XYZ file of C-alpha atoms in Angstrom:
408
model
C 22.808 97.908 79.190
C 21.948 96.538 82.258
C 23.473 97.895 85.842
C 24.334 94.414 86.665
C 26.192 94.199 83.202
C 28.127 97.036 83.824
C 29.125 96.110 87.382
C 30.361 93.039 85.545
C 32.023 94.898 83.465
C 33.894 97.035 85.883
C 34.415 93.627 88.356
C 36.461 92.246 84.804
C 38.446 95.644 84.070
C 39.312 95.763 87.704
C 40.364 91.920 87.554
C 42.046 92.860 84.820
C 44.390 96.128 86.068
C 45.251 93.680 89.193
C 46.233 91.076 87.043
C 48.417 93.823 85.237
C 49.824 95.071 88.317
C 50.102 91.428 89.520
C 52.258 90.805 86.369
C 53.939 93.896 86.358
C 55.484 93.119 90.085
C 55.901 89.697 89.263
C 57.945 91.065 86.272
C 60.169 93.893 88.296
C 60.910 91.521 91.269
C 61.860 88.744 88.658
C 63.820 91.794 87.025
C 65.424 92.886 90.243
C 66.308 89.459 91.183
C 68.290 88.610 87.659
C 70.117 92.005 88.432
C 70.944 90.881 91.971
C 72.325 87.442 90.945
C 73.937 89.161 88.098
C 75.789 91.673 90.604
C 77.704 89.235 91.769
C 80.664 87.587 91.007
C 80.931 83.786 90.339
C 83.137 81.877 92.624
C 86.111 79.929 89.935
C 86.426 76.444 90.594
C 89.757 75.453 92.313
C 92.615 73.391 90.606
C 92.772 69.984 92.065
C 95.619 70.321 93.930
C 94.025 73.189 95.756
C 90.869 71.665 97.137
C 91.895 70.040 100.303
C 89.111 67.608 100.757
C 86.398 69.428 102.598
C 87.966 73.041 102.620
C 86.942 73.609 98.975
C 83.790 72.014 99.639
C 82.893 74.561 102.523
C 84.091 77.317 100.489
C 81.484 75.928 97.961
C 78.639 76.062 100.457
C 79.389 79.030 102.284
C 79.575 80.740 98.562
C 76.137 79.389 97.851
C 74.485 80.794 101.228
C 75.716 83.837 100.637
C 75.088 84.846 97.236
C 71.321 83.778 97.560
C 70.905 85.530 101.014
C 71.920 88.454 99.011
C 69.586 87.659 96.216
C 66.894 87.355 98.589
C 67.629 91.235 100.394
C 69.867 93.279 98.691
C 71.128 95.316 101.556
C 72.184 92.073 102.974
C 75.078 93.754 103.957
C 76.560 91.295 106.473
C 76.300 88.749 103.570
C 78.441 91.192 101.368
C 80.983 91.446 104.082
C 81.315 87.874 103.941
C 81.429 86.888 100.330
C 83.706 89.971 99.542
C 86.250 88.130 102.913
C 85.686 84.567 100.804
C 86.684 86.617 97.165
C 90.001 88.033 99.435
C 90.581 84.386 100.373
C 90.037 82.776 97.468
C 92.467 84.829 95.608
C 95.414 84.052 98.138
C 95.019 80.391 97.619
C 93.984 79.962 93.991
C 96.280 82.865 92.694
C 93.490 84.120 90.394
C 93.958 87.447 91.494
C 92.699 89.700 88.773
C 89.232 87.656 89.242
C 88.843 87.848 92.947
C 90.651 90.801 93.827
C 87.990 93.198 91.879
C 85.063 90.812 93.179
C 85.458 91.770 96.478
C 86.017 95.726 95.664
C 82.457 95.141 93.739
C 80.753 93.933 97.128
C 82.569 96.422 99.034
C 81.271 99.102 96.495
C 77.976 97.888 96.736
C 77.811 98.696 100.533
C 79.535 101.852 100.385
C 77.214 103.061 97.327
C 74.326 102.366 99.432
C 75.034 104.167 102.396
C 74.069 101.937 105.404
C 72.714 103.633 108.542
C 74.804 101.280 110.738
C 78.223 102.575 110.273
C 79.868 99.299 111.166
C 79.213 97.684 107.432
C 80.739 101.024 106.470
C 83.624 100.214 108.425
C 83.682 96.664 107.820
C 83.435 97.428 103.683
C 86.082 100.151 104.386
C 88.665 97.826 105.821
C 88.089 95.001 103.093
C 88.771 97.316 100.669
C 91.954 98.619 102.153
C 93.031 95.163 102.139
C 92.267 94.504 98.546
C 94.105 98.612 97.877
C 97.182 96.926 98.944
C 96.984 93.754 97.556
C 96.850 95.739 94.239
C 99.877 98.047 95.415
C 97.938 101.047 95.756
C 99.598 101.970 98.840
C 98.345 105.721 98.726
C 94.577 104.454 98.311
C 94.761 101.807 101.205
C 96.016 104.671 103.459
C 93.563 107.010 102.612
C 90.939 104.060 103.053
C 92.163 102.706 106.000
C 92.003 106.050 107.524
C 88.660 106.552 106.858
C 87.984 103.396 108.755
C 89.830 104.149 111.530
C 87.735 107.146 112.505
C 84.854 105.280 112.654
C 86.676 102.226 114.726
C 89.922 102.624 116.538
C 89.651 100.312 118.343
C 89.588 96.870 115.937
C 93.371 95.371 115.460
C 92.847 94.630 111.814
C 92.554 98.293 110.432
C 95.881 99.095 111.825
C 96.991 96.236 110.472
C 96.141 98.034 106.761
C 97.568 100.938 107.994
C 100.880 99.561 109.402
C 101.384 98.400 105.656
C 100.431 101.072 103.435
C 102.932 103.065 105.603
C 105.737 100.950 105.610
C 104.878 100.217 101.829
C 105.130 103.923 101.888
C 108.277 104.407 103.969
C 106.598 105.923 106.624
C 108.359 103.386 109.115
C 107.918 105.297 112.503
C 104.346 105.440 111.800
C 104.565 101.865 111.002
C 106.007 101.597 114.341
C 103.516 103.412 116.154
C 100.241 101.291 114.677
C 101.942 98.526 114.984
C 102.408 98.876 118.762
C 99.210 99.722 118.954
C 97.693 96.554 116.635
C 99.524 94.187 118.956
C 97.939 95.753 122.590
C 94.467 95.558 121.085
C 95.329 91.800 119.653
C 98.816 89.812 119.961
C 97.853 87.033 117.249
C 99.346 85.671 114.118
C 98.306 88.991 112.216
C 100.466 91.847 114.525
C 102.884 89.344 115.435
C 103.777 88.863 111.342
C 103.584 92.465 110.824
C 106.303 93.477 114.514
C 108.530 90.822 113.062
C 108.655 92.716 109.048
C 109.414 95.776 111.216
C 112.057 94.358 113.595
C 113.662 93.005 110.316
C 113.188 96.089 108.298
C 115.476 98.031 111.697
C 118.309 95.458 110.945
C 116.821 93.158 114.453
C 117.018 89.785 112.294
C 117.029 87.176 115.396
C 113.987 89.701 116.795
C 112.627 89.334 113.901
C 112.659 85.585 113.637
C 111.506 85.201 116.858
C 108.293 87.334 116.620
C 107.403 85.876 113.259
C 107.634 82.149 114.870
C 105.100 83.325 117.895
C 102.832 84.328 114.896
C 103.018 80.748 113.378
C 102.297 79.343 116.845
C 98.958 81.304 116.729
C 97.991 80.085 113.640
C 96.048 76.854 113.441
C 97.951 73.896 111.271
C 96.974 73.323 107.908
C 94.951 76.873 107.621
C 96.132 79.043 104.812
C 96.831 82.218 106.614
C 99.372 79.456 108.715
C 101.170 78.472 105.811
C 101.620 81.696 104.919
C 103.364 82.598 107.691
C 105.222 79.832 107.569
C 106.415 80.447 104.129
C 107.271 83.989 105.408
C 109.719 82.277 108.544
C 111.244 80.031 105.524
C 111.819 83.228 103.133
C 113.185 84.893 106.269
C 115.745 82.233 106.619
C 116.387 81.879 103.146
C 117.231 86.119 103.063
C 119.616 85.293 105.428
C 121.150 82.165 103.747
C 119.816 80.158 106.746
C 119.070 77.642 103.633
C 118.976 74.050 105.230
C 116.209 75.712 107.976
C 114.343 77.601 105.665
C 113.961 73.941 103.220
C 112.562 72.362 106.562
C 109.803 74.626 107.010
C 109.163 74.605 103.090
C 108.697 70.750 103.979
C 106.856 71.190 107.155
C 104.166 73.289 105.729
C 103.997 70.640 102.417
C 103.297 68.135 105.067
C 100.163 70.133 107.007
C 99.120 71.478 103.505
C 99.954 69.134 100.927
C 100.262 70.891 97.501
C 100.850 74.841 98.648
C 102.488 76.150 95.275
C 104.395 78.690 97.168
C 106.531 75.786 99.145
C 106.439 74.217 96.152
C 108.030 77.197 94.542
C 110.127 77.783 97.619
C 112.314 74.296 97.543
C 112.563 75.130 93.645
C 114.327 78.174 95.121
C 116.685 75.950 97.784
C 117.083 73.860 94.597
C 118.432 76.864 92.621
C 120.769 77.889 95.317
C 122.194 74.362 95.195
C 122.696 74.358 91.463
C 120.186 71.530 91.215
C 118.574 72.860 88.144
C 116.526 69.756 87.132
C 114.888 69.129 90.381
C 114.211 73.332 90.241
C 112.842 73.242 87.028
C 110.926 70.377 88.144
C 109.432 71.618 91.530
C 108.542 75.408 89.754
C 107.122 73.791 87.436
C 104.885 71.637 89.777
C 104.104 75.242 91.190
C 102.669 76.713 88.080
C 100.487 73.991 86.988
C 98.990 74.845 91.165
C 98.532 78.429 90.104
C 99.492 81.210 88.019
C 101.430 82.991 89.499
C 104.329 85.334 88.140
C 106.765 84.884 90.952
C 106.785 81.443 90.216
C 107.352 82.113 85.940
C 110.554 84.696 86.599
C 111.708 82.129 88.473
C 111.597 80.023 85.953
C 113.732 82.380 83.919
C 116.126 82.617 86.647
C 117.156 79.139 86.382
C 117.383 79.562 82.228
C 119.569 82.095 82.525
C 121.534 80.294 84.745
C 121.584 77.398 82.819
C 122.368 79.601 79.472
C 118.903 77.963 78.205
C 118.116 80.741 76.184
C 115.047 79.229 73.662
C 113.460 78.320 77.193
C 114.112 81.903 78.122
C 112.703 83.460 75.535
C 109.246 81.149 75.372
C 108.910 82.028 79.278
C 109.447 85.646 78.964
C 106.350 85.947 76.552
C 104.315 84.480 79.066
C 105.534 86.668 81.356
C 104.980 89.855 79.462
C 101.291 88.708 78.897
C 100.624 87.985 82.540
C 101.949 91.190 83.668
C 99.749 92.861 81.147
C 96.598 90.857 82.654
C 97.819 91.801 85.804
C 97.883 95.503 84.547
C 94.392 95.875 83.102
C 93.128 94.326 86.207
C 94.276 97.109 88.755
C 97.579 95.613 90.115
C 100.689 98.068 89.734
C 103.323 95.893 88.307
C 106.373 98.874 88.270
C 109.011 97.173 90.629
C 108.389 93.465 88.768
C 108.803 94.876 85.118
C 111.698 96.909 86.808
C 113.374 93.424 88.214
C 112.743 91.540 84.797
C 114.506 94.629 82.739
C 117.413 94.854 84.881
C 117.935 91.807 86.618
C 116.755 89.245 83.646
C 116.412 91.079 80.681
C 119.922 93.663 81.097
C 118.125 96.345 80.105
C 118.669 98.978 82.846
C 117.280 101.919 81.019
C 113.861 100.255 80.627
C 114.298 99.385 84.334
C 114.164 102.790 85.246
C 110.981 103.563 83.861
C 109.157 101.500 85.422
C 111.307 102.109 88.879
C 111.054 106.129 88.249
C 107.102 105.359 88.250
C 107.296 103.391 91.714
C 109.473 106.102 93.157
C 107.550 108.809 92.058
C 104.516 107.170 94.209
C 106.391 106.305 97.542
C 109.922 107.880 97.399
C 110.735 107.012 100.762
C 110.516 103.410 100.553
C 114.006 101.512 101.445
C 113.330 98.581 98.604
C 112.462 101.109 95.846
C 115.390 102.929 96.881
C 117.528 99.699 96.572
C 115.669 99.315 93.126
C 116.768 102.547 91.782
C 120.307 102.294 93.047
C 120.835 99.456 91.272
C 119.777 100.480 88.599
C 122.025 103.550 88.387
C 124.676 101.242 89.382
C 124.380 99.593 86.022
C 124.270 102.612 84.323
C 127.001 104.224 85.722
C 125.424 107.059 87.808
C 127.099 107.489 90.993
C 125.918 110.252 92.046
C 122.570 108.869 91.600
C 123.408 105.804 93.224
C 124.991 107.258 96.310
C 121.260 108.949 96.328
C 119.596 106.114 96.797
C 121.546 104.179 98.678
C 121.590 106.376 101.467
C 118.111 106.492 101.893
C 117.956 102.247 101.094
C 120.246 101.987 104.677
C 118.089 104.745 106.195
C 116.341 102.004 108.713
C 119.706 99.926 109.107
C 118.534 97.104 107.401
C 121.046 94.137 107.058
C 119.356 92.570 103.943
C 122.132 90.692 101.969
C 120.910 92.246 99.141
C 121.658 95.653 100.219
C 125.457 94.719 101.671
C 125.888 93.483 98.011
C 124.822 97.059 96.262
C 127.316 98.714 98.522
């Protein structure tokens, strides 16, 4: 053999471990890529009535960007911010909660598994998921993660925000107080100015209360959806406080910037109720649930049957119900005080009621609703010691909900 043969020899084998190493890199990054794109979560497509022209097509685009600028780098972490924010969005508008809700806790995940040096996408990831911790009513999580953001940022309005409402959800209202102050000196916006006029109401200051939650509509921007949702807060204010006529004007006036929004929608079905209009109810919740899935909207529903003594409508609604909840269940969302409501308040089964109330109270014991919950509940069931119990604490922040001048 030749040395010019074997150099040609060894030139081939080399060739050939470079094409193998060629291949096997070729093969990994194609590998790592497919796990990438398979890490995250696909955006749902919107029901028609909830596109709004060019909004759903941005939300389309921005989606797009951002899951292939995370494909492309991994610790994108910036782009995880954002598409977990869009997820959070998403699942206010389209009511698909169980999907979006646990999309953007796997983004946030992602960055916290990771570690980042810069502790601001630790911050950033930590105050998302707070968010999403009390959109699921883990009120005891999103105060132990909101925390933990804090100390790396105290000085960025929208973690106190998270931390003004796992402690009120808590019934830790002079805390509540406290952040909330503090939330409005950083930034007086739509945000802190929703969150001083829950509080004002909360202390029994209802015109206060009104009055702060109408500065934060006039910081929103028409026709966006955190806008409308303040709205729709300012109209279930009014309604609370049988201001009906007022509250079915704003229920209007946000239909007219945002044409379609299930929840006014679902809010004139309410005004309808209240007028004993049970057609046009029916007709408008109805309207609402083919928008979105949402359970308010179906125990609604059932309010109006019972009214109306429609039992076989009853009946075919509650099933749905009971399977939604369950959904709702598996996906991370504690349900306790809306199986509670349907067993006592729909259902007449106060017994089962307090199951699923004992459960809620067990978590956050000082909270005035819960407290109303439970003495109610013992109401029905003849407990007046018990009641007495609860109702004390229920008036504990002076509160003049209608609701609570009825249990008394």
């Amino acid at each position: 053999m030749t040395l010019r043969f074997i150099k040609k020899i060894k030139i081939l084998q080399f060739a050939l471990l470079l094409s193998i190493v060629y291949c096997s890199c070729t093969s990994n990054n194609a590998a790592t890529t497919a796990d990438v794109n398979d890490s995250i979560p696909t955006l749902l497509d919107r029901n028609e009535n909830l596109r709004m022209g060019k909004e759903w097509d941005d939300v389309a685009n921005q989606y797009q960007k951002l899951k292939l600028a995370i494909i492309k780098d991994a610790d994108d972490h910036e782009s995880k911010i954002k598409l977990a924010q869009l997820f959070i969005r998403e699942a206010r508008v389209t009511g698909e909660h169980g999907h979006y809700y646990n999309a953007a806790l796997t983004m946030t995940d992602q960055i916290l598994a990771s570690k980042p040096k810069d502790q601001n996408f630790i911050f950033l990831a930590l105050l998302t998921k707070g968010g999403v911790q009390l959109s699921h009513h883990d009120f005891k999580g999103a105060l132990v993660t909101g925390n933990q953001a804090l100390a790396l940022n105290p000085n960025n309005p929208q973690i106190y925000g998270v931390l003004v409402d796992a402690n009120v959800e808590l019934g830790n209202y002079k805390e509540a107080v406290v952040l909330a102050d503090r939330m409005i000196a950083l930034k007086p916006d739509l945000r802190s100015y929703a969150r001083i006029s829950y509080l004002r109401e909360i202390h029994g200051e209802v015109p206060e209360a009104m009055k702060a939650m109408s500065m934060a509509i006039s910081s929103g921007i028409p026709g966006y959806e955190d806008t409308a949702w303040a709205m729709l807060t300012y109209a279930q204010l009014k309604e609370m406080y049988n201001k009906n006529k007022e509250a079915k004007m704003l229920y209007e006036e946000i239909l007219a910037q945002r044409p379609n929004y299930p929840f006014a929608v679902a809010g004139l079905g309410k005004i309808e109720l209240k007028n004993k209009n049970y057609t046009t109810a029916i007709a408008l919740t109805s309207e609402a649930i083919k928008t979105i899935p949402e359970v308010g909207f179906y125990t609604q529903l059932l309010d109006i049957y019972k009214e109306t003594g429609d039992s076989s409508a009853f009946n075919k609604t509650l099933k749905d119900v009971w399977v939604m909840l369950e959904d709702d269940e598996k996906s991370g969302h504690n349900m306790n005080l809306e199986y509670a409501h349907i067993f006592l308040d729909l259902v007449g089964e106060p017994a089962k009621a307090l199951e699923y109330a004992q459960k809620e109270y067990n978590i956050r014991p000082k909270n005035i609703d819960v407290n109303l919950m439970m003495a109610n509940i013992y109401k029905k069931l003849n407990n007046e010691q018990k009641y007495s119990q609860h109702l004390a604490v229920a008036k504990s922040t002076n509160s003049k909900k209608p609701d609570l001048a009825a249990s008394i």
